[in-house]
């Protein structure tokens, strides 16, 4: 039995997997030390506040909305056409919220770029995501209804011709 096979049996994955996991831990530790170097208390408060906001407010809110969208008789047949653009839009807002809400005063001084316009761009991207999702839903419904449309056309054609 080779050493790699014995390692895989004991560890459960290849040695490359272990190397990548250890490298990711090292990168995370480095990023954490760099992050906490400036304002450790502020960062800790932000993490605790974000966890509490997510777990106590946002998670119940979007869970209820998602369950409501899945109820029988909901206005849309596939909730994923709403979920995906909402998730991407929310993720973009999460990443760029200081700029979207104009909460960063030092942005222009640091980058030399104007801080305005992010709200409009985020709204346009969100609208485009939902429009693309709606177009995808319409195209898929159109293609799915193809056999039914062809059958109805045949029935109309057969009724119109004498036998």
Short mmCIF file of N, CA and C in Angstrom, two decimals:
data_model
loop_
_atom_site.label_atom_id
_atom_site.label_comp_id
_atom_site.label_asym_id
_atom_site.label_seq_id
_atom_site.Cartn_x
_atom_site.Cartn_y
_atom_site.Cartn_z
N UNK A 1 0.85 -1.18 0.00
CA UNK A 1 0.00 0.00 0.00
C UNK A 1 0.90 1.24 0.00
N UNK A 2 0.60 2.16 -0.88
CA UNK A 2 1.43 3.36 -0.99
C UNK A 2 1.14 4.33 0.15
N UNK A 3 2.05 5.26 0.33
CA UNK A 3 1.90 6.24 1.40
C UNK A 3 0.70 7.16 1.18
N UNK A 4 0.44 7.53 -0.09
CA UNK A 4 -0.69 8.41 -0.40
C UNK A 4 -2.01 7.71 -0.11
N UNK A 5 -2.08 6.41 -0.43
CA UNK A 5 -3.31 5.66 -0.17
C UNK A 5 -3.55 5.52 1.33
N UNK A 6 -2.51 5.25 2.09
CA UNK A 6 -2.66 5.15 3.54
C UNK A 6 -3.07 6.52 4.13
N UNK A 7 -2.47 7.58 3.62
CA UNK A 7 -2.82 8.92 4.08
C UNK A 7 -4.29 9.22 3.77
N UNK A 8 -4.70 8.89 2.56
CA UNK A 8 -6.09 9.15 2.15
C UNK A 8 -7.05 8.36 3.03
N UNK A 9 -6.69 7.11 3.36
CA UNK A 9 -7.59 6.31 4.20
C UNK A 9 -7.68 6.88 5.62
N UNK A 10 -6.58 7.35 6.15
CA UNK A 10 -6.59 7.89 7.52
C UNK A 10 -7.20 9.29 7.58
N UNK A 11 -6.82 10.15 6.60
CA UNK A 11 -7.28 11.55 6.61
C UNK A 11 -8.65 11.70 5.97
N UNK A 12 -8.92 10.93 4.95
CA UNK A 12 -10.21 11.01 4.27
C UNK A 12 -10.17 11.78 2.97
N UNK A 13 -9.03 12.37 2.66
CA UNK A 13 -8.87 13.12 1.42
C UNK A 13 -7.39 13.09 1.03
N UNK A 14 -7.08 13.71 -0.08
CA UNK A 14 -5.70 13.69 -0.58
C UNK A 14 -4.82 14.64 0.23
N UNK A 15 -3.50 14.45 0.15
CA UNK A 15 -2.59 15.39 0.82
C UNK A 15 -2.73 16.82 0.29
N UNK A 16 -3.10 16.96 -0.99
CA UNK A 16 -3.32 18.30 -1.55
C UNK A 16 -4.46 19.01 -0.82
N UNK A 17 -5.49 18.27 -0.46
CA UNK A 17 -6.62 18.86 0.28
C UNK A 17 -6.14 19.42 1.62
N UNK A 18 -5.34 18.64 2.34
CA UNK A 18 -4.81 19.10 3.62
C UNK A 18 -3.95 20.34 3.43
N UNK A 19 -3.13 20.36 2.39
CA UNK A 19 -2.28 21.51 2.12
C UNK A 19 -3.12 22.76 1.84
N UNK A 20 -4.18 22.61 1.05
CA UNK A 20 -5.04 23.75 0.74
C UNK A 20 -5.79 24.25 1.98
N UNK A 21 -6.25 23.34 2.81
CA UNK A 21 -6.94 23.74 4.04
C UNK A 21 -5.98 24.50 4.96
N UNK A 22 -4.77 24.00 5.12
CA UNK A 22 -3.79 24.69 5.97
C UNK A 22 -3.42 26.05 5.38
N UNK A 23 -3.32 26.15 4.05
CA UNK A 23 -3.02 27.44 3.43
C UNK A 23 -4.17 28.42 3.64
N UNK A 24 -5.40 27.93 3.56
CA UNK A 24 -6.54 28.83 3.78
C UNK A 24 -6.58 29.30 5.24
N UNK A 25 -6.25 28.43 6.17
CA UNK A 25 -6.20 28.85 7.57
C UNK A 25 -5.10 29.90 7.77
N UNK A 26 -3.96 29.71 7.13
CA UNK A 26 -2.87 30.69 7.26
C UNK A 26 -3.29 32.03 6.67
N UNK A 27 -3.94 32.01 5.52
CA UNK A 27 -4.41 33.25 4.90
C UNK A 27 -5.46 33.93 5.79
N UNK A 28 -6.36 33.16 6.36
CA UNK A 28 -7.37 33.72 7.25
C UNK A 28 -6.74 34.33 8.50
N UNK A 29 -5.75 33.65 9.06
CA UNK A 29 -5.06 34.19 10.23
C UNK A 29 -4.34 35.49 9.89
N UNK A 30 -3.70 35.54 8.74
CA UNK A 30 -3.02 36.77 8.31
C UNK A 30 -4.03 37.90 8.13
N UNK A 31 -5.14 37.62 7.44
CA UNK A 31 -6.16 38.66 7.23
C UNK A 31 -6.75 39.11 8.56
N UNK A 32 -6.95 38.18 9.48
CA UNK A 32 -7.49 38.54 10.79
C UNK A 32 -6.55 39.43 11.58
N UNK A 33 -5.27 39.14 11.55
CA UNK A 33 -4.33 39.99 12.28
C UNK A 33 -4.25 41.38 11.65
N UNK A 34 -4.32 41.45 10.31
CA UNK A 34 -4.31 42.75 9.64
C UNK A 34 -5.58 43.54 9.95
N UNK A 35 -6.69 42.84 10.00
CA UNK A 35 -7.97 43.49 10.26
C UNK A 35 -8.03 44.02 11.70
N UNK A 36 -7.60 43.20 12.64
CA UNK A 36 -7.69 43.59 14.05
C UNK A 36 -6.59 44.55 14.48
N UNK A 37 -5.61 44.79 13.63
CA UNK A 37 -4.50 45.66 13.97
C UNK A 37 -4.95 47.10 14.19
N UNK A 38 -5.90 47.56 13.39
CA UNK A 38 -6.31 48.96 13.46
C UNK A 38 -7.26 49.24 14.61
N UNK A 39 -8.40 48.58 14.65
CA UNK A 39 -9.43 48.87 15.63
C UNK A 39 -10.10 47.57 16.04
N UNK A 40 -9.47 46.85 16.94
CA UNK A 40 -9.95 45.53 17.33
C UNK A 40 -11.33 45.59 17.97
N UNK A 41 -11.57 46.57 18.82
CA UNK A 41 -12.87 46.67 19.50
C UNK A 41 -13.97 47.00 18.49
N UNK A 42 -13.70 47.91 17.58
CA UNK A 42 -14.69 48.26 16.56
C UNK A 42 -15.02 47.09 15.66
N UNK A 43 -13.99 46.34 15.27
CA UNK A 43 -14.22 45.17 14.41
C UNK A 43 -15.01 44.11 15.17
N UNK A 44 -14.67 43.87 16.42
CA UNK A 44 -15.41 42.88 17.22
C UNK A 44 -16.86 43.30 17.40
N UNK A 45 -17.10 44.57 17.67
CA UNK A 45 -18.48 45.05 17.79
C UNK A 45 -19.24 44.91 16.48
N UNK A 46 -18.56 45.19 15.38
CA UNK A 46 -19.20 45.05 14.07
C UNK A 46 -19.59 43.59 13.82
N UNK A 47 -18.69 42.66 14.11
CA UNK A 47 -19.00 41.24 13.91
C UNK A 47 -20.15 40.79 14.80
N UNK A 48 -20.13 41.17 16.05
CA UNK A 48 -21.21 40.78 16.97
C UNK A 48 -22.53 41.41 16.53
N UNK A 49 -22.49 42.68 16.18
CA UNK A 49 -23.70 43.35 15.71
C UNK A 49 -24.23 42.74 14.43
N UNK A 50 -23.34 42.40 13.50
CA UNK A 50 -23.77 41.78 12.25
C UNK A 50 -24.37 40.41 12.51
N UNK A 51 -23.77 39.65 13.42
CA UNK A 51 -24.30 38.32 13.73
C UNK A 51 -25.68 38.43 14.39
N UNK A 52 -25.82 39.36 15.32
CA UNK A 52 -27.12 39.54 15.97
C UNK A 52 -28.17 40.05 15.00
N UNK A 53 -27.81 41.01 14.16
CA UNK A 53 -28.75 41.53 13.17
C UNK A 53 -29.19 40.42 12.22
N UNK A 54 -28.24 39.64 11.77
CA UNK A 54 -28.59 38.56 10.85
C UNK A 54 -29.44 37.51 11.53
N UNK A 55 -29.00 37.01 12.68
CA UNK A 55 -29.68 35.88 13.32
C UNK A 55 -31.02 36.26 13.93
N UNK A 56 -31.15 37.47 14.44
CA UNK A 56 -32.39 37.85 15.13
C UNK A 56 -33.39 38.60 14.26
N UNK A 57 -32.92 39.24 13.19
CA UNK A 57 -33.82 40.04 12.35
C UNK A 57 -33.91 39.50 10.93
N UNK A 58 -32.77 39.43 10.25
CA UNK A 58 -32.80 39.11 8.82
C UNK A 58 -33.17 37.66 8.54
N UNK A 59 -32.60 36.71 9.28
CA UNK A 59 -32.91 35.30 9.03
C UNK A 59 -34.40 34.99 9.19
N UNK A 60 -35.04 35.40 10.29
CA UNK A 60 -36.48 35.15 10.37
C UNK A 60 -37.26 35.87 9.27
N UNK A 61 -36.83 37.07 8.91
CA UNK A 61 -37.54 37.82 7.88
C UNK A 61 -37.48 37.12 6.53
N UNK A 62 -36.29 36.77 6.06
CA UNK A 62 -36.26 36.15 4.75
C UNK A 62 -36.71 34.70 4.78
N UNK A 63 -36.71 34.05 5.93
CA UNK A 63 -37.29 32.70 6.02
C UNK A 63 -38.81 32.76 5.87
N UNK A 64 -39.44 33.73 6.51
CA UNK A 64 -40.89 33.89 6.39
C UNK A 64 -41.27 34.26 4.95
N UNK A 65 -40.50 35.17 4.34
CA UNK A 65 -40.78 35.54 2.96
C UNK A 65 -40.61 34.36 2.01
N UNK A 66 -39.59 33.55 2.24
CA UNK A 66 -39.36 32.39 1.39
C UNK A 66 -40.46 31.36 1.56
N UNK A 67 -40.87 31.11 2.79
CA UNK A 67 -41.97 30.15 3.02
C UNK A 67 -43.27 30.66 2.41
N UNK A 68 -43.50 31.95 2.51
CA UNK A 68 -44.71 32.52 1.90
C UNK A 68 -44.70 32.38 0.38
N UNK A 69 -43.53 32.48 -0.20
CA UNK A 69 -43.42 32.34 -1.65
C UNK A 69 -43.64 30.90 -2.10
N UNK A 70 -43.45 29.95 -1.20
CA UNK A 70 -43.61 28.55 -1.56
C UNK A 70 -45.00 28.00 -1.25
N UNK A 71 -45.87 28.82 -0.69
CA UNK A 71 -47.22 28.35 -0.37
C UNK A 71 -47.98 27.98 -1.64
N UNK A 72 -48.89 27.02 -1.53
CA UNK A 72 -49.72 26.71 -2.70
C UNK A 72 -50.53 27.94 -3.09
N UNK A 73 -50.61 28.20 -4.36
CA UNK A 73 -51.34 29.37 -4.84
C UNK A 73 -50.51 30.64 -4.84
N UNK A 74 -49.21 30.51 -4.58
CA UNK A 74 -48.34 31.69 -4.63
C UNK A 74 -48.33 32.22 -6.07
N UNK A 75 -48.14 33.52 -6.24
CA UNK A 75 -48.27 34.10 -7.57
C UNK A 75 -47.21 33.66 -8.57
N UNK A 76 -46.13 33.06 -8.15
CA UNK A 76 -45.12 32.62 -9.11
C UNK A 76 -44.89 31.12 -8.93
N UNK A 77 -44.65 30.44 -10.04
CA UNK A 77 -44.54 28.99 -10.00
C UNK A 77 -43.21 28.50 -9.46
N UNK A 78 -42.16 29.21 -9.70
CA UNK A 78 -40.85 28.79 -9.24
C UNK A 78 -40.21 29.94 -8.47
N UNK A 79 -40.03 29.72 -7.21
CA UNK A 79 -39.54 30.78 -6.35
C UNK A 79 -38.08 31.13 -6.65
N UNK A 80 -37.36 30.25 -7.35
CA UNK A 80 -35.96 30.54 -7.66
C UNK A 80 -35.80 31.73 -8.61
N UNK A 81 -36.82 32.04 -9.37
CA UNK A 81 -36.74 33.20 -10.25
C UNK A 81 -36.79 34.50 -9.45
N UNK A 82 -37.17 34.43 -8.21
CA UNK A 82 -37.13 35.58 -7.31
C UNK A 82 -35.94 35.47 -6.38
N UNK A 83 -35.66 34.25 -5.92
CA UNK A 83 -34.57 34.03 -4.98
C UNK A 83 -33.21 34.45 -5.53
N UNK A 84 -32.90 34.03 -6.72
CA UNK A 84 -31.55 34.26 -7.26
C UNK A 84 -31.25 35.75 -7.43
N UNK A 85 -32.11 36.52 -8.12
CA UNK A 85 -31.76 37.95 -8.22
C UNK A 85 -31.80 38.66 -6.87
N UNK A 86 -32.68 38.24 -5.97
CA UNK A 86 -32.72 38.86 -4.65
C UNK A 86 -31.44 38.56 -3.87
N UNK A 87 -30.94 37.32 -3.99
CA UNK A 87 -29.70 36.95 -3.32
C UNK A 87 -28.51 37.75 -3.86
N UNK A 88 -28.40 37.82 -5.19
CA UNK A 88 -27.27 38.54 -5.79
C UNK A 88 -27.35 40.03 -5.45
N UNK A 89 -28.55 40.59 -5.50
CA UNK A 89 -28.72 42.00 -5.15
C UNK A 89 -28.38 42.24 -3.68
N UNK A 90 -28.82 41.36 -2.81
CA UNK A 90 -28.49 41.48 -1.39
C UNK A 90 -27.01 41.34 -1.13
N UNK A 91 -26.37 40.43 -1.85
CA UNK A 91 -24.93 40.25 -1.69
C UNK A 91 -24.17 41.50 -2.15
N UNK A 92 -24.60 42.07 -3.26
CA UNK A 92 -23.97 43.31 -3.72
C UNK A 92 -24.18 44.44 -2.71
N UNK A 93 -25.37 44.51 -2.14
CA UNK A 93 -25.63 45.54 -1.13
C UNK A 93 -24.78 45.31 0.11
N UNK A 94 -24.64 44.05 0.51
CA UNK A 94 -23.82 43.73 1.67
C UNK A 94 -22.37 44.15 1.47
N UNK A 95 -21.84 43.93 0.28
CA UNK A 95 -20.45 44.27 0.01
C UNK A 95 -20.26 45.78 -0.13
N UNK A 96 -21.20 46.44 -0.79
CA UNK A 96 -21.01 47.84 -1.14
C UNK A 96 -21.89 48.80 -0.33
N UNK A 97 -22.51 48.34 0.77
CA UNK A 97 -23.47 49.19 1.47
C UNK A 97 -22.92 50.53 1.93
N UNK A 98 -21.67 50.63 2.37
CA UNK A 98 -21.22 51.96 2.77
C UNK A 98 -21.26 52.97 1.62
N UNK A 99 -20.92 52.50 0.42
CA UNK A 99 -20.94 53.40 -0.73
C UNK A 99 -22.35 53.61 -1.24
N UNK A 100 -23.17 52.56 -1.21
CA UNK A 100 -24.55 52.69 -1.67
C UNK A 100 -25.31 53.68 -0.80
N UNK A 101 -25.08 53.61 0.51
CA UNK A 101 -25.79 54.48 1.46
C UNK A 101 -25.00 55.75 1.79
N UNK A 102 -23.90 55.96 1.09
CA UNK A 102 -23.05 57.14 1.27
C UNK A 102 -22.60 57.32 2.72
N UNK A 103 -22.07 56.24 3.29
CA UNK A 103 -21.60 56.26 4.68
C UNK A 103 -20.07 56.29 4.78
N UNK A 104 -19.39 56.58 3.69
CA UNK A 104 -17.93 56.59 3.71
C UNK A 104 -17.46 57.97 3.30
N UNK A 105 -16.95 58.72 4.25
CA UNK A 105 -16.49 60.07 3.96
C UNK A 105 -15.09 60.11 3.37
N UNK A 106 -14.28 59.13 3.67
CA UNK A 106 -12.89 59.14 3.22
C UNK A 106 -12.69 58.47 1.87
N UNK A 107 -13.75 58.01 1.24
CA UNK A 107 -13.61 57.28 -0.04
C UNK A 107 -13.00 58.16 -1.12
N UNK A 108 -13.52 59.36 -1.28
CA UNK A 108 -13.01 60.26 -2.32
C UNK A 108 -11.58 60.67 -2.04
N UNK A 109 -11.26 60.94 -0.79
CA UNK A 109 -9.90 61.33 -0.44
C UNK A 109 -8.92 60.19 -0.67
N UNK A 110 -9.36 58.97 -0.44
CA UNK A 110 -8.46 57.81 -0.59
C UNK A 110 -8.29 57.41 -2.04
N UNK A 111 -9.40 57.36 -2.80
CA UNK A 111 -9.34 56.84 -4.17
C UNK A 111 -9.27 57.92 -5.23
N UNK A 112 -9.68 59.12 -4.91
CA UNK A 112 -9.75 60.18 -5.91
C UNK A 112 -10.97 60.06 -6.80
N UNK A 113 -11.87 59.16 -6.48
CA UNK A 113 -13.09 58.95 -7.26
C UNK A 113 -14.29 59.50 -6.49
N UNK A 114 -15.30 59.96 -7.20
CA UNK A 114 -16.50 60.44 -6.49
C UNK A 114 -17.26 59.28 -5.85
N UNK A 115 -17.83 59.54 -4.69
CA UNK A 115 -18.56 58.49 -3.96
C UNK A 115 -20.01 58.42 -4.38
N UNK A 116 -20.50 59.37 -5.15
CA UNK A 116 -21.90 59.34 -5.58
C UNK A 116 -22.13 58.35 -6.70
N UNK A 117 -23.38 58.01 -6.91
CA UNK A 117 -23.74 57.15 -8.02
C UNK A 117 -23.88 55.69 -7.70
N UNK A 118 -23.42 55.26 -6.54
CA UNK A 118 -23.47 53.84 -6.21
C UNK A 118 -24.91 53.37 -5.97
N UNK A 119 -25.73 54.21 -5.38
CA UNK A 119 -27.12 53.83 -5.16
C UNK A 119 -27.83 53.62 -6.49
N UNK A 120 -27.67 54.54 -7.41
CA UNK A 120 -28.29 54.40 -8.72
C UNK A 120 -27.81 53.17 -9.47
N UNK A 121 -26.51 52.91 -9.39
CA UNK A 121 -25.95 51.73 -10.07
C UNK A 121 -26.47 50.44 -9.44
N UNK A 122 -26.54 50.41 -8.11
CA UNK A 122 -27.05 49.21 -7.44
C UNK A 122 -28.51 48.98 -7.82
N UNK A 123 -29.30 50.05 -7.85
CA UNK A 123 -30.70 49.90 -8.25
C UNK A 123 -30.83 49.43 -9.70
N UNK A 124 -29.99 49.94 -10.59
CA UNK A 124 -30.01 49.49 -11.99
C UNK A 124 -29.60 48.03 -12.11
N UNK A 125 -28.58 47.62 -11.39
CA UNK A 125 -28.16 46.22 -11.42
C UNK A 125 -29.27 45.33 -10.88
N UNK A 126 -29.89 45.75 -9.78
CA UNK A 126 -30.99 44.98 -9.21
C UNK A 126 -32.15 44.86 -10.20
N UNK A 127 -32.51 45.96 -10.84
CA UNK A 127 -33.58 45.92 -11.84
C UNK A 127 -33.20 45.01 -13.00
N UNK A 128 -31.96 45.07 -13.45
CA UNK A 128 -31.51 44.21 -14.55
C UNK A 128 -31.53 42.74 -14.16
N UNK A 129 -31.15 42.44 -12.92
CA UNK A 129 -31.19 41.05 -12.45
C UNK A 129 -32.61 40.51 -12.45
N UNK A 130 -33.55 41.30 -11.92
CA UNK A 130 -34.94 40.84 -11.89
C UNK A 130 -35.54 40.78 -13.30
N UNK A 131 -35.15 41.71 -14.18
CA UNK A 131 -35.64 41.68 -15.56
C UNK A 131 -35.11 40.45 -16.28
N UNK A 132 -33.84 40.13 -16.10
CA UNK A 132 -33.27 38.93 -16.73
C UNK A 132 -33.93 37.67 -16.19
N UNK A 133 -34.20 37.65 -14.90
CA UNK A 133 -34.88 36.50 -14.32
C UNK A 133 -36.29 36.35 -14.87
N UNK A 134 -37.02 37.46 -15.00
CA UNK A 134 -38.37 37.42 -15.57
C UNK A 134 -38.33 36.98 -17.02
N UNK A 135 -37.35 37.47 -17.78
CA UNK A 135 -37.23 37.06 -19.19
C UNK A 135 -36.93 35.57 -19.29
N UNK A 136 -36.07 35.07 -18.42
CA UNK A 136 -35.77 33.64 -18.41
C UNK A 136 -37.01 32.83 -18.10
N UNK A 137 -37.79 33.28 -17.12
CA UNK A 137 -39.03 32.58 -16.78
C UNK A 137 -39.99 32.58 -17.97
N UNK A 138 -40.13 33.71 -18.64
CA UNK A 138 -41.04 33.78 -19.79
C UNK A 138 -40.58 32.88 -20.93
N UNK A 139 -39.29 32.88 -21.22
CA UNK A 139 -38.77 32.02 -22.29
C UNK A 139 -38.98 30.55 -21.94
N UNK A 140 -38.71 30.17 -20.71
CA UNK A 140 -38.89 28.77 -20.32
C UNK A 140 -40.36 28.36 -20.36
N UNK A 141 -41.24 29.25 -19.96
CA UNK A 141 -42.67 28.94 -20.05
C UNK A 141 -43.11 28.82 -21.51
N UNK A 142 -42.58 29.70 -22.34
CA UNK A 142 -42.93 29.66 -23.77
C UNK A 142 -42.50 28.33 -24.38
N UNK A 143 -41.26 27.91 -24.07
CA UNK A 143 -40.78 26.64 -24.60
C UNK A 143 -41.54 25.46 -24.01
N UNK A 144 -41.88 25.53 -22.75
CA UNK A 144 -42.62 24.44 -22.11
C UNK A 144 -44.04 24.33 -22.66
N UNK A 145 -44.60 25.45 -23.09
CA UNK A 145 -45.97 25.41 -23.61
C UNK A 145 -46.01 25.07 -25.09
N UNK A 146 -44.86 24.84 -25.72
CA UNK A 146 -44.79 24.53 -27.14
C UNK A 146 -45.64 23.33 -27.55
N UNK A 147 -45.52 22.18 -26.89
CA UNK A 147 -46.36 21.04 -27.27
C UNK A 147 -47.85 21.32 -27.13
N UNK A 148 -48.25 22.05 -26.10
CA UNK A 148 -49.67 22.38 -25.93
C UNK A 148 -50.14 23.32 -27.03
N UNK A 149 -49.30 24.28 -27.42
CA UNK A 149 -49.67 25.20 -28.50
C UNK A 149 -49.80 24.46 -29.83
N UNK A 150 -48.87 23.53 -30.09
CA UNK A 150 -48.94 22.76 -31.33
C UNK A 150 -50.18 21.88 -31.35
N UNK A 151 -50.54 21.27 -30.21
CA UNK A 151 -51.73 20.43 -30.15
C UNK A 151 -52.99 21.26 -30.38
N UNK A 152 -53.05 22.47 -29.80
CA UNK A 152 -54.21 23.33 -30.00
C UNK A 152 -54.30 23.76 -31.46
N UNK A 153 -53.18 24.03 -32.11
CA UNK A 153 -53.16 24.41 -33.51
C UNK A 153 -53.66 23.25 -34.38
N UNK A 154 -53.24 22.02 -34.04
CA UNK A 154 -53.72 20.85 -34.78
C UNK A 154 -55.22 20.66 -34.62
N UNK A 155 -55.72 20.87 -33.39
CA UNK A 155 -57.17 20.73 -33.15
C UNK A 155 -57.94 21.77 -33.95
N UNK A 156 -57.47 23.01 -33.97
CA UNK A 156 -58.14 24.05 -34.77
C UNK A 156 -58.11 23.71 -36.25
N UNK A 157 -56.97 23.23 -36.71
CA UNK A 157 -56.83 22.90 -38.11
C UNK A 157 -57.75 21.71 -38.48
N UNK A 158 -57.82 20.72 -37.59
CA UNK A 158 -58.67 19.55 -37.87
C UNK A 158 -60.14 19.91 -37.84
N UNK A 159 -60.54 20.84 -36.99
CA UNK A 159 -61.95 21.25 -36.96
C UNK A 159 -62.34 22.02 -38.22
N UNK A 160 -61.40 22.73 -38.77
CA UNK A 160 -61.69 23.56 -39.94
C UNK A 160 -61.75 22.80 -41.24
N UNK A 161 -61.17 21.62 -41.28
CA UNK A 161 -61.18 20.87 -42.53
C UNK A 161 -62.27 19.81 -42.50
N UNK A 162 -63.07 19.68 -43.57
CA UNK A 162 -64.12 18.65 -43.61
C UNK A 162 -63.51 17.27 -43.79
N UNK A 163 -64.18 16.28 -43.22
CA UNK A 163 -63.69 14.89 -43.32
C UNK A 163 -64.56 14.07 -44.18
#
